[in-house]
Amino acid sequence: MLQALTFTPTGAIVAAATTSLPESIGAGRNWDYRYTWVRDASFTLQALSTSACEKEKAAYFGFLAQAAATQLERGVDLQVMYGIGGERDLSERTLPHLSGWRGSAPVRTGNDAWRQHQLDVYGELLDAAHQTHPRTEWFDQPTRRFLLQAAETAARRWNEPDQGIWEVRGPSRHFLYSKLMCWVALDRAIDLAPALGATTERVTSWRRTRQTIRTAIETEGWNPHLGAFTQAFGSSALDASALMLPLVGFLPGDDPRIRSTVSAVADQLSDTRGQVRRYLRDDFASDEGAFLLCTFWLAHALALIGEVSRAREVFEAALACANDVGLLAEEVSPTSGEALGNYPQALSHIGLINAARAIHHGEQARRKR
């Protein structure tokens, strides 16, 4: 499916093949997903690596680097998404002559999330580079300059509020996931320092800032009353994106705070069908379905904390949402179990592949014991 969602001339992989299939029937949660999100990069490359799609990996990273390279040089925020040919202006408009799926208007073309300020993209790009580039080889000069700028931007701007991974259209906040991915940006840049030609002084500065971000996440992102890492600094709201803390290596699976966070997400964000919601409420009045990527994240995290049998149960519950030819949508209705959102959804298939790998490794380790 990831190959089918790839635009071969450039290597771009779209989030989905459709626009405006609703996340909530008749409620206006209708978006155009026919673009490439930088946010998806590191998840996608992990899945492509597991699937032995080396050519697609190289083409995809090459597309992202080329599409984004000149923006940081011009002092412009790194864009969060691009058209399949590298287009940057993805201005959103509605098509009022179309009624939408089951009356779910408006039908949109374009996606105004391209204008948003999202700090997580720097971590996703550097993690993507970390996954694709041999440590013993230098990056070419344009890519090296671009990745150095990305790391420096993450170091300089990590403490700013933004719109976060879920692209909220309300006020900016200090989202935990965005801080986490700025930590990832510096962590991966430090490991890639020889290939980037980074100076000792620069790496020392990155190490200091990485530690500052870690301290902020562990103090301001942790809610002792909930016993969990939360959606944003100082928040009491749970968010499934906190499951990424062990997935990116910020904390190990056996850390008590990770185990407690995984348990809280499983208990409070899972619906009666065992599917995981992103969060409990947002800036829209309407509700939405469970998010399949988050269900696979939960399965992945359970495998990392050693609960492999439970991980397989959650994984198979998500798999059961596939249609008759094995394709997954973005979300699932908590009442009817029907598919919601744009389709087929790349992130759902990516989550499936990455969770399957984690469960496989967990089961192998358990057999060896």
mmCIF file of N, CA and C in Angstrom, residues 158 183 208-222 229 233 250 257:
data_model
loop_
_atom_site.group_PDB
_atom_site.id
_atom_site.type_symbol
_atom_site.label_atom_id
_atom_site.label_comp_id
_atom_site.label_asym_id
_atom_site.label_seq_id
_atom_site.Cartn_x
_atom_site.Cartn_y
_atom_site.Cartn_z
ATOM 1 N N TRP A 158 12.828 25.227 20.469
ATOM 2 C CA TRP A 158 12.072 24.135 21.077
ATOM 3 C C TRP A 158 11.080 24.611 22.138
ATOM 4 N N TRP A 183 13.797 17.158 21.011
ATOM 5 C CA TRP A 183 14.821 16.321 21.664
ATOM 6 C C TRP A 183 15.367 15.296 20.669
ATOM 7 N N ARG A 208 23.896 20.082 25.654
ATOM 8 C CA ARG A 208 23.321 20.887 26.740
ATOM 9 C C ARG A 208 21.831 21.124 26.517
ATOM 10 N N THR A 209 21.472 21.490 25.284
ATOM 11 C CA THR A 209 20.069 21.767 24.995
ATOM 12 C C THR A 209 19.238 20.495 25.055
ATOM 13 N N ARG A 210 19.785 19.398 24.587
ATOM 14 C CA ARG A 210 19.068 18.117 24.679
ATOM 15 C C ARG A 210 18.735 17.799 26.132
ATOM 16 N N GLN A 211 19.684 18.024 27.040
ATOM 17 C CA GLN A 211 19.437 17.769 28.452
ATOM 18 C C GLN A 211 18.395 18.730 29.020
ATOM 19 N N THR A 212 18.415 19.981 28.574
ATOM 20 C CA THR A 212 17.422 20.962 29.021
ATOM 21 C C THR A 212 16.017 20.533 28.604
ATOM 22 N N ILE A 213 15.889 20.053 27.365
ATOM 23 C CA ILE A 213 14.584 19.583 26.885
ATOM 24 C C ILE A 213 14.139 18.364 27.689
ATOM 25 N N ARG A 214 15.056 17.444 27.945
ATOM 26 C CA ARG A 214 14.713 16.260 28.737
ATOM 27 C C ARG A 214 14.175 16.669 30.110
ATOM 28 N N THR A 215 14.870 17.574 30.753
ATOM 29 C CA THR A 215 14.434 18.022 32.078
ATOM 30 C C THR A 215 13.052 18.647 32.017
ATOM 31 N N ALA A 216 12.803 19.460 30.995
ATOM 32 C CA ALA A 216 11.498 20.109 30.854
ATOM 33 C C ALA A 216 10.392 19.079 30.648
ATOM 34 N N ILE A 217 10.637 18.082 29.807
ATOM 35 C CA ILE A 217 9.621 17.047 29.552
ATOM 36 C C ILE A 217 9.351 16.247 30.822
ATOM 37 N N GLU A 218 10.410 15.881 31.541
ATOM 38 C CA GLU A 218 10.239 15.030 32.719
ATOM 39 C C GLU A 218 9.595 15.777 33.883
ATOM 40 N N THR A 219 9.705 17.099 33.910
ATOM 41 C CA THR A 219 9.108 17.861 35.007
ATOM 42 C C THR A 219 7.762 18.469 34.607
ATOM 43 N N GLU A 220 7.716 19.153 33.471
ATOM 44 C CA GLU A 220 6.486 19.854 33.075
ATOM 45 C C GLU A 220 5.519 18.982 32.278
ATOM 46 N N GLY A 221 6.032 17.907 31.677
ATOM 47 C CA GLY A 221 5.165 17.022 30.901
ATOM 48 C C GLY A 221 4.575 15.885 31.714
ATOM 49 N N TRP A 222 5.088 15.667 32.914
ATOM 50 C CA TRP A 222 4.618 14.577 33.772
ATOM 51 C C TRP A 222 3.582 15.090 34.760
ATOM 52 N N PHE A 229 2.460 10.970 31.445
ATOM 53 C CA PHE A 229 2.843 12.123 30.644
ATOM 54 C C PHE A 229 1.599 12.588 29.885
ATOM 55 N N PHE A 233 2.466 20.700 28.342
ATOM 56 C CA PHE A 233 3.052 21.070 29.625
ATOM 57 C C PHE A 233 1.968 21.668 30.524
ATOM 58 N N PHE A 250 13.301 7.934 24.105
ATOM 59 C CA PHE A 250 13.485 8.971 25.132
ATOM 60 C C PHE A 250 13.616 8.336 26.506
ATOM 61 N N ARG A 257 7.425 5.358 34.784
ATOM 62 C CA ARG A 257 6.574 6.410 34.226
ATOM 63 C C ARG A 257 6.028 6.011 32.855
#
